[in-house]
Coordinates of C-alpha atoms and ligand atoms in Angstrom, one line a residue:
M24 CA -153.1 51.4 -43.4
A25 CA -153.3 49.0 -40.4
S26 CA -153.4 50.7 -37.0
R27 CA -150.7 50.0 -34.5
A28 CA -153.2 47.9 -32.4
V29 CA -154.0 45.8 -35.5
I30 CA -150.3 45.3 -36.3
A31 CA -149.7 44.4 -32.6
R32 CA -152.5 41.8 -32.8
R33 CA -150.9 40.3 -35.9
I34 CA -147.6 40.1 -34.2
F35 CA -148.7 39.1 -30.7
G36 CA -151.9 37.2 -31.5
R37 CA -155.5 37.7 -30.3
G38 CA -154.5 38.9 -26.8
G39 CA -152.6 41.7 -28.4
L40 CA -150.0 43.3 -26.2
G41 CA -151.6 42.7 -22.8
V42 CA -151.5 45.4 -20.1
A43 CA -147.8 46.2 -20.3
G44 CA -148.2 46.4 -24.1
A45 CA -151.2 48.7 -23.9
R46 CA -149.2 51.0 -21.6
A47 CA -146.3 51.0 -24.1
M48 CA -148.8 51.8 -26.9
S49 CA -150.1 54.8 -25.1
T50 CA -146.6 56.4 -24.6
G51 CA -144.6 54.8 -27.3
W52 CA -142.8 51.4 -27.1
W53 CA -140.3 52.5 -24.4
G54 CA -142.4 55.2 -22.7
G55 CA -142.4 53.2 -19.5
V56 CA -138.6 53.1 -19.3
E57 CA -137.2 55.2 -16.6
P58 CA -133.6 56.3 -16.7
A59 CA -131.4 53.9 -14.8
A60 CA -129.6 55.0 -11.6
K61 CA -126.0 56.2 -12.3
D62 CA -123.3 53.5 -11.7
P63 CA -121.5 54.5 -8.4
I64 CA -118.1 53.9 -10.1
L65 CA -118.4 54.4 -13.8
G66 CA -120.9 57.3 -13.2
V67 CA -118.0 59.2 -11.5
T68 CA -116.0 59.0 -14.8
E69 CA -118.9 60.3 -16.7
A70 CA -119.2 63.3 -14.4
F71 CA -115.4 63.9 -14.5
L72 CA -115.4 63.9 -18.3
A73 CA -118.3 66.4 -18.3
D74 CA -116.4 68.9 -16.0
P75 CA -114.6 71.6 -18.0
S76 CA -112.3 72.6 -15.1
P77 CA -108.6 72.5 -15.9
N78 CA -107.9 71.5 -12.2
K79 CA -110.1 68.4 -12.3
V80 CA -108.7 65.1 -10.8
N81 CA -110.2 61.7 -11.3
V82 CA -109.5 59.2 -8.5
G83 CA -112.8 57.4 -9.1
V84 CA -112.4 54.3 -11.3
G85 CA -109.6 51.8 -10.5
A86 CA -107.6 52.4 -13.6
Y87 CA -103.8 52.8 -13.5
R88 CA -102.2 56.0 -14.6
D89 CA -98.6 57.0 -15.0
D90 CA -97.1 59.8 -13.1
D91 CA -98.3 62.2 -15.7
G92 CA -101.9 61.0 -15.2
K93 CA -101.9 59.2 -18.6
P94 CA -103.3 55.7 -19.2
V95 CA -100.5 53.1 -19.5
V96 CA -100.0 50.4 -22.1
L97 CA -97.4 48.0 -20.8
E98 CA -94.2 47.4 -22.8
C99 CA -94.9 43.7 -22.8
V100 CA -98.3 44.3 -24.3
R101 CA -96.8 46.6 -27.0
E102 CA -94.4 43.8 -27.9
A103 CA -97.1 41.2 -28.0
E104 CA -99.1 43.4 -30.3
R105 CA -96.1 43.8 -32.6
R106 CA -95.9 40.0 -32.8
I107 CA -99.7 39.7 -33.5
S108 CA -99.8 42.4 -36.1
G109 CA -100.2 40.9 -39.6
N110 CA -99.5 37.4 -38.4
L111 CA -102.5 35.9 -36.9
N112 CA -106.1 35.4 -38.1
M113 CA -109.3 36.6 -36.5
E114 CA -111.2 33.3 -36.5
Y115 CA -113.7 32.6 -33.7
L116 CA -112.2 31.2 -30.5
P117 CA -113.8 28.0 -29.2
M118 CA -116.8 28.7 -26.9
G119 CA -114.6 28.3 -23.9
G120 CA -112.0 30.7 -25.3
S121 CA -108.2 30.4 -25.9
I122 CA -106.8 27.1 -24.5
R123 CA -103.3 28.6 -24.3
M124 CA -104.4 31.6 -22.5
I125 CA -106.4 29.6 -20.0
E126 CA -103.5 27.2 -19.3
E127 CA -101.2 30.1 -18.4
T128 CA -103.9 31.9 -16.4
L129 CA -104.6 28.8 -14.3
K130 CA -100.9 28.6 -13.4
L131 CA -101.1 32.1 -12.0
A132 CA -103.9 31.2 -9.7
Y133 CA -103.2 27.6 -8.9
G134 CA -99.4 27.5 -9.1
E135 CA -96.9 26.8 -11.9
N136 CA -96.6 23.1 -11.1
S137 CA -100.1 22.5 -9.7
E138 CA -101.2 18.9 -9.6
L139 CA -104.7 20.1 -10.0
I140 CA -103.9 21.4 -13.4
K141 CA -102.0 18.2 -14.4
D142 CA -104.9 16.1 -13.3
K143 CA -107.2 18.3 -15.4
R144 CA -109.5 18.9 -12.4
I145 CA -110.1 22.5 -13.2
A146 CA -113.1 23.5 -15.4
A147 CA -112.0 26.8 -16.9
V148 CA -113.3 29.2 -19.6
Q149 CA -112.1 32.5 -20.9
A150 CA -114.5 35.2 -19.6
L151 CA -115.3 38.8 -20.4
S152 CA -112.8 40.0 -17.9
G153 CA -113.4 39.7 -14.2
T154 CA -117.0 41.0 -14.4
G155 CA -117.9 38.4 -17.0
A156 CA -116.2 35.6 -14.9
C157 CA -118.2 36.6 -11.8
R158 CA -121.4 36.7 -13.8
L159 CA -120.8 33.4 -15.5
F160 CA -120.2 31.8 -12.1
A161 CA -123.4 33.5 -10.7
D162 CA -125.5 32.1 -13.6
F163 CA -123.9 28.7 -13.2
Q164 CA -124.6 28.7 -9.4
K165 CA -128.2 29.6 -10.0
R166 CA -128.7 27.0 -12.7
F167 CA -127.3 24.1 -10.8
L168 CA -127.9 25.1 -7.2
P169 CA -131.1 27.2 -7.5
D170 CA -131.7 27.4 -3.8
S171 CA -128.3 28.6 -2.9
Q172 CA -127.3 32.1 -1.7
I173 CA -124.1 34.1 -1.8
Y174 CA -122.5 35.8 1.2
I175 CA -120.8 39.1 0.1
P176 CA -118.4 41.2 2.3
V177 CA -119.4 44.6 3.7
P178 CA -118.3 46.6 1.9
T179 CA -117.4 45.2 -1.5
W180 CA -117.1 46.3 -5.1
S181 CA -120.5 47.7 -5.9
N182 CA -121.0 45.6 -9.0
H183 CA -120.9 42.3 -7.1
H184 CA -124.4 43.2 -5.9
N185 CA -125.6 43.8 -9.4
I186 CA -124.0 40.6 -10.7
W187 CA -125.6 38.2 -8.3
R188 CA -128.9 40.2 -8.3
D189 CA -129.2 39.8 -12.1
A190 CA -128.4 36.1 -11.8
H191 CA -131.3 35.9 -9.3
V192 CA -129.1 34.5 -6.5
P193 CA -130.2 35.8 -3.1
Q194 CA -127.6 37.8 -1.3
R195 CA -126.5 37.8 2.3
T196 CA -123.6 39.8 3.8
F197 CA -120.8 39.1 6.1
H198 CA -118.7 41.5 8.3
Y199 CA -115.4 42.5 6.8
Y200 CA -114.3 46.0 7.6
H201 CA -114.1 47.7 11.0
P202 CA -114.6 51.4 10.4
E203 CA -113.2 52.5 13.8
S204 CA -109.9 50.6 13.4
K205 CA -110.0 51.0 9.6
G206 CA -108.9 47.4 9.5
L207 CA -110.3 43.9 9.2
D208 CA -113.2 42.9 11.4
F209 CA -111.8 39.5 11.8
A210 CA -114.0 38.5 14.8
G211 CA -117.2 39.6 13.0
L212 CA -116.1 37.8 9.8
M213 CA -115.4 34.6 11.7
D214 CA -118.8 34.8 13.5
D215 CA -120.6 35.2 10.2
V216 CA -118.7 32.3 8.7
K217 CA -119.6 30.1 11.7
N218 CA -123.3 31.2 11.8
A219 CA -124.0 30.8 8.0
P220 CA -125.8 27.6 7.2
N221 CA -123.4 24.7 6.3
G222 CA -122.5 24.6 2.7
S223 CA -122.9 28.4 2.0
F224 CA -121.3 30.3 -0.9
F225 CA -118.9 33.1 0.1
L226 CA -117.5 35.7 -2.2
L227 CA -113.9 36.5 -1.1
H228 CA -111.5 39.0 -2.6
A229 CA -108.3 37.0 -3.2
C230 CA -106.1 40.1 -2.6
A231 CA -106.1 43.9 -2.5
H232 CA -109.7 44.1 -1.3
N233 CA -111.8 46.6 -3.1
P234 CA -112.7 49.2 -1.8
T235 CA -111.0 48.9 1.6
G236 CA -107.4 47.9 0.8
V237 CA -107.6 45.6 3.8
D238 CA -106.7 41.9 3.4
P239 CA -106.6 39.2 6.1
S240 CA -103.1 38.2 7.1
E241 CA -101.7 34.8 6.1
E242 CA -102.6 33.4 9.5
Q243 CA -106.1 34.8 9.3
W244 CA -106.6 33.2 5.9
R245 CA -105.6 29.9 7.4
E246 CA -108.2 30.3 10.1
I247 CA -110.8 31.3 7.6
S248 CA -110.0 28.3 5.4
Y249 CA -110.1 26.0 8.4
Q250 CA -113.5 27.3 9.4
F251 CA -114.8 27.0 5.8
K252 CA -113.7 23.4 5.9
V253 CA -115.6 22.8 9.2
K254 CA -118.7 24.4 7.7
N255 CA -118.3 22.9 4.2
H256 CA -118.6 26.4 2.7
F257 CA -117.7 27.2 -0.9
A258 CA -115.2 29.9 -1.5
F259 CA -115.5 31.9 -4.7
F260 CA -112.4 34.1 -5.1
D261 CA -112.6 37.3 -7.1
M262 CA -109.0 38.0 -8.1
A263 CA -109.1 41.3 -10.0
Y264 CA -105.8 42.7 -8.6
Q265 CA -103.3 39.8 -8.6
G266 CA -99.9 41.6 -8.4
F267 CA -101.3 44.9 -7.1
A268 CA -101.2 43.9 -3.4
S269 CA -97.5 42.9 -3.0
G270 CA -96.2 43.7 -6.5
D271 CA -95.8 40.0 -7.1
P272 CA -98.6 37.9 -8.6
E273 CA -97.2 34.7 -7.0
R274 CA -97.4 36.2 -3.5
D275 CA -100.8 37.6 -4.1
A276 CA -102.2 34.1 -4.8
K277 CA -101.4 33.1 -1.2
A278 CA -105.0 33.0 0.0
I279 CA -106.0 30.8 -2.9
R280 CA -103.1 28.5 -2.3
I281 CA -104.0 28.1 1.4
F282 CA -107.5 27.1 0.4
L283 CA -106.1 24.6 -2.1
E284 CA -103.7 23.1 0.5
D285 CA -106.7 22.5 2.7
G286 CA -108.4 20.6 0.0
H287 CA -111.2 23.1 -0.9
L288 CA -113.0 23.0 -4.2
I289 CA -112.9 26.7 -5.0
G290 CA -114.1 28.9 -7.8
C291 CA -112.0 31.8 -9.1
A292 CA -112.5 34.8 -11.3
Q293 CA -109.4 36.3 -12.8
S294 CA -108.9 39.5 -14.8
Y295 CA -106.1 41.0 -16.8
A296 CA -107.7 44.4 -16.8
K297 CA -105.5 45.8 -14.0
N298 CA -102.4 43.7 -13.9
M299 CA -101.8 43.7 -17.6
G300 CA -103.6 47.0 -18.2
L301 CA -105.9 45.3 -20.6
Y302 CA -109.0 47.1 -19.3
G303 CA -110.9 47.5 -22.6
Q304 CA -109.8 44.1 -24.0
R305 CA -112.1 42.3 -21.6
V306 CA -109.9 39.3 -21.0
G307 CA -110.3 37.1 -18.0
C308 CA -111.0 33.6 -16.8
L309 CA -113.5 31.7 -14.7
S310 CA -112.3 28.5 -13.1
V311 CA -114.1 25.9 -11.0
L312 CA -112.1 23.2 -9.2
C313 CA -113.8 19.8 -9.5
E314 CA -113.6 16.4 -7.8
D315 CA -112.0 14.8 -10.9
E316 CA -111.5 15.2 -14.6
M317 CA -114.9 13.9 -15.6
Q318 CA -116.6 16.4 -13.4
A319 CA -114.5 19.2 -14.8
V320 CA -115.4 18.2 -18.4
A321 CA -119.1 18.4 -17.4
V322 CA -118.8 21.7 -15.6
K323 CA -116.8 23.3 -18.4
S324 CA -119.4 22.1 -21.0
Q325 CA -122.1 23.7 -18.9
L326 CA -120.2 27.0 -18.5
Q327 CA -119.8 27.1 -22.3
Q328 CA -123.5 26.5 -22.7
I329 CA -124.3 29.5 -20.6
A330 CA -121.9 31.6 -22.7
R331 CA -123.2 30.4 -26.1
P332 CA -126.6 32.2 -26.2
M333 CA -125.2 35.2 -24.4
Y334 CA -122.1 36.1 -26.4
S335 CA -121.3 32.8 -28.2
N336 CA -117.5 33.0 -27.7
P337 CA -115.1 35.5 -26.2
P338 CA -113.0 38.0 -28.0
V339 CA -109.7 36.9 -29.5
H340 CA -107.3 39.9 -29.4
G341 CA -106.8 40.3 -25.6
A342 CA -106.4 36.5 -25.2
L343 CA -103.7 36.5 -27.8
I344 CA -101.8 39.2 -26.1
V345 CA -102.0 37.4 -22.8
S346 CA -100.9 34.0 -24.3
I347 CA -98.0 35.6 -26.1
I348 CA -96.7 37.3 -23.0
L349 CA -97.1 34.4 -20.6
N350 CA -95.7 31.8 -23.0
D351 CA -92.5 33.7 -23.6
P352 CA -90.2 33.7 -20.6
D353 CA -88.6 37.1 -21.5
L354 CA -91.9 38.8 -22.0
K355 CA -93.3 37.2 -18.8
N356 CA -90.3 38.6 -16.9
L357 CA -90.9 42.0 -18.4
W358 CA -94.6 41.8 -17.3
L359 CA -93.6 40.9 -13.8
K360 CA -91.3 43.9 -13.7
E361 CA -93.9 46.2 -15.0
V362 CA -96.6 44.9 -12.5
K363 CA -94.1 45.6 -9.7
G364 CA -93.5 49.0 -11.1
M365 CA -97.2 49.9 -11.0
A366 CA -97.6 48.6 -7.5
D367 CA -94.5 50.5 -6.3
R368 CA -95.7 53.8 -7.9
I369 CA -99.0 53.4 -6.0
I370 CA -97.1 52.7 -2.7
G371 CA -95.0 55.8 -3.3
M372 CA -98.2 57.9 -3.8
R373 CA -99.7 56.5 -0.5
T374 CA -96.6 57.8 1.3
A375 CA -96.8 61.1 -0.5
L376 CA -100.5 61.6 0.2
R377 CA -100.1 60.8 3.9
E378 CA -97.0 63.1 4.2
N379 CA -98.7 65.9 2.5
L380 CA -101.8 65.7 4.8
E381 CA -99.6 65.5 7.9
S382 CA -97.4 68.4 6.8
L383 CA -100.6 70.5 6.3
G384 CA -101.1 70.0 10.0
S385 CA -104.1 67.8 9.8
S386 CA -105.0 66.6 13.2
L387 CA -106.7 63.4 11.9
S388 CA -104.8 60.2 11.6
W389 CA -103.9 59.2 8.0
E390 CA -101.9 56.1 8.9
H391 CA -104.5 53.9 7.1
I392 CA -103.4 55.4 3.8
T393 CA -100.1 53.6 4.0
N394 CA -101.4 50.6 5.9
Q395 CA -103.9 49.7 3.2
I396 CA -102.8 47.9 0.1
G397 CA -103.7 47.5 -3.6
M398 CA -105.2 50.1 -5.8
F399 CA -107.5 51.9 -3.3
C400 CA -107.4 53.9 -0.2
Y401 CA -110.6 53.7 1.8
S402 CA -110.2 57.2 3.2
G403 CA -113.0 57.4 5.7
L404 CA -114.3 60.6 4.0
T405 CA -118.1 60.9 4.3
P406 CA -120.4 61.2 1.3
E407 CA -120.9 64.8 2.1
Q408 CA -117.1 65.5 2.3
V409 CA -116.8 63.7 -1.1
D410 CA -119.5 66.0 -2.5
H411 CA -117.7 69.0 -1.2
L412 CA -114.4 67.8 -2.8
T413 CA -116.2 67.4 -6.1
N414 CA -118.2 70.6 -6.1
E415 CA -115.5 72.8 -4.8
F416 CA -112.3 71.2 -5.9
H417 CA -113.3 69.2 -9.0
I418 CA -112.0 66.1 -7.4
Y419 CA -114.0 63.0 -8.4
M420 CA -114.2 59.8 -6.3
T421 CA -116.9 57.4 -5.3
R422 CA -119.2 58.6 -2.6
N423 CA -118.0 55.8 -0.2
G424 CA -114.7 57.8 0.2
R425 CA -112.7 55.4 -1.9
I426 CA -109.6 57.0 -3.5
S427 CA -108.1 55.3 -6.5
M428 CA -104.5 55.7 -5.6
A429 CA -103.7 54.7 -9.2
G430 CA -105.0 58.1 -10.3
V431 CA -102.8 60.0 -7.8
T432 CA -99.6 61.5 -9.3
T433 CA -96.7 63.7 -8.2
G434 CA -98.5 66.5 -10.1
N435 CA -101.9 66.2 -8.3
V436 CA -101.0 64.8 -4.8
G437 CA -100.4 68.2 -3.2
Y438 CA -103.7 69.6 -4.6
L439 CA -105.6 66.5 -3.5
A440 CA -104.1 66.6 0.0
N441 CA -104.9 70.2 0.4
A442 CA -108.5 69.7 -0.7
I443 CA -108.9 66.7 1.7
H444 CA -107.5 68.8 4.5
E445 CA -109.9 71.7 3.7
V446 CA -113.0 69.4 3.8
T447 CA -111.9 67.5 6.9
K448 CA -110.3 70.0 9.1
S449 CA -113.5 71.0 11.0
S450 CA -114.4 67.3 11.7
Ligands
LIG514 N1 -113.7 42.5 -9.3 C1 -113.3 43.6 -8.5 C2 -113.1 43.4 -7.1 C3 -113.1 44.8 -9.2 O1 -112.7 45.8 -8.4 C4 -113.3 44.9 -10.5 C5 -113.2 46.3 -11.2 C6 -113.7 43.8 -11.3 C7 -113.9 42.6 -10.6 C8 -113.9 43.8 -12.7 O2 -113.0 44.2 -13.5 P1 -112.9 43.8 -15.1 O3 -112.6 45.1 -15.8 O4 -114.3 43.3 -15.4 O5 -111.9 42.8 -15.2 N2 -113.2 47.4 -10.6 C9 -113.0 48.7 -11.1 C10 -113.7 49.0 -12.3 C11 -115.1 48.8 -12.4 O6 -115.9 49.2 -11.5 O7 -115.6 48.2 -13.4 C12 -113.3 49.7 -10.0 O8 -113.7 49.3 -8.9 O9 -113.1 50.9 -10.1

């Protein structure tokens, strides 16, 4: 029987496996593979699931729960599924995804009667939810502007760093959050925008900033947009929480609309994970606004070409659900009501958490819990305090002190407040 080295030579030619190969040979093919670091968000869910405690609480991942702590499937989604069931085929979608879904999705970001849509100036493809949309854009950026960088806010959703890293786009940061005021560091942000080289790429959270729950005001967005114009910067909006900031998707598109009014050519990642509760369906959209229709056709064809060798074409089921809902005025209204319902329950839980902490006699200020918006509360808890909460109280959250308010319920808010009070009262 041929030895492994002989087989390797047959497969890899005279040079055999080279140094890396020889190392792999000595310890097995994957002997050199070290375990990856745990994901700071999804790793929290893994730890939560492994904890047998009946008291455990998961306020880690940003996934909406009802007041019983159960995952929610929206009524509009249930109805769309009833309509799909037995009626539709499972053929491949085109490489760029569902045209109907994309049409409706663009209206949510760019406006129902957008001239840009009518003029076909937007290159858009269905993406594997918001993550896939960001990644597709990062790959596109690298392919066509290989020397460009991306400016990312501090802090941001941890996966942004991984996405642009894996696309080999160098990262810079810009000031965003002011820890003392627990609000926006507007002066720092504007300085960084002004000091970045002309024509830089900036990643902006369109609304409900993750993890801070702090968004610029309308006036501040106008100033940011103006300065972007002066500097000829490119704004890439990650809009993963449209509807979760104000309860109204239209109002939550305000930042994007301001940039459009000012004539920016933006990029945008949209996701239905949160606002339609389609987390596991992986349905989203990447759009890039172009100079004209011809440019949009070219850009779309290139986005598709990036997708083709990676996953060929996107999944069909979630896209069908979205198009059915958004193409039917009654179902769309039901969706809008349900989004508002989710946003309102979260706002109610913010008040409840703050009131509970205050009534326990906490001497710290918890005002930021109700000032912040969207799915998260950036609590100010230190990594050590979070460890304490997890080890002693079986409360799971990311170590940056982010509390997913979507996981707070009438049933656990008292327990959570008490535990937070216990770990913070000596500070
Ligand atoms: N952008 C932001 C800002 C974001 O918070 C998420 C998800 C995504 C994009 C991607 O979502 P998708 O499911 O790909 O559409 N954030 C939550 C879940 C996660 O980390 O994947 C979270 O922060 O908990």
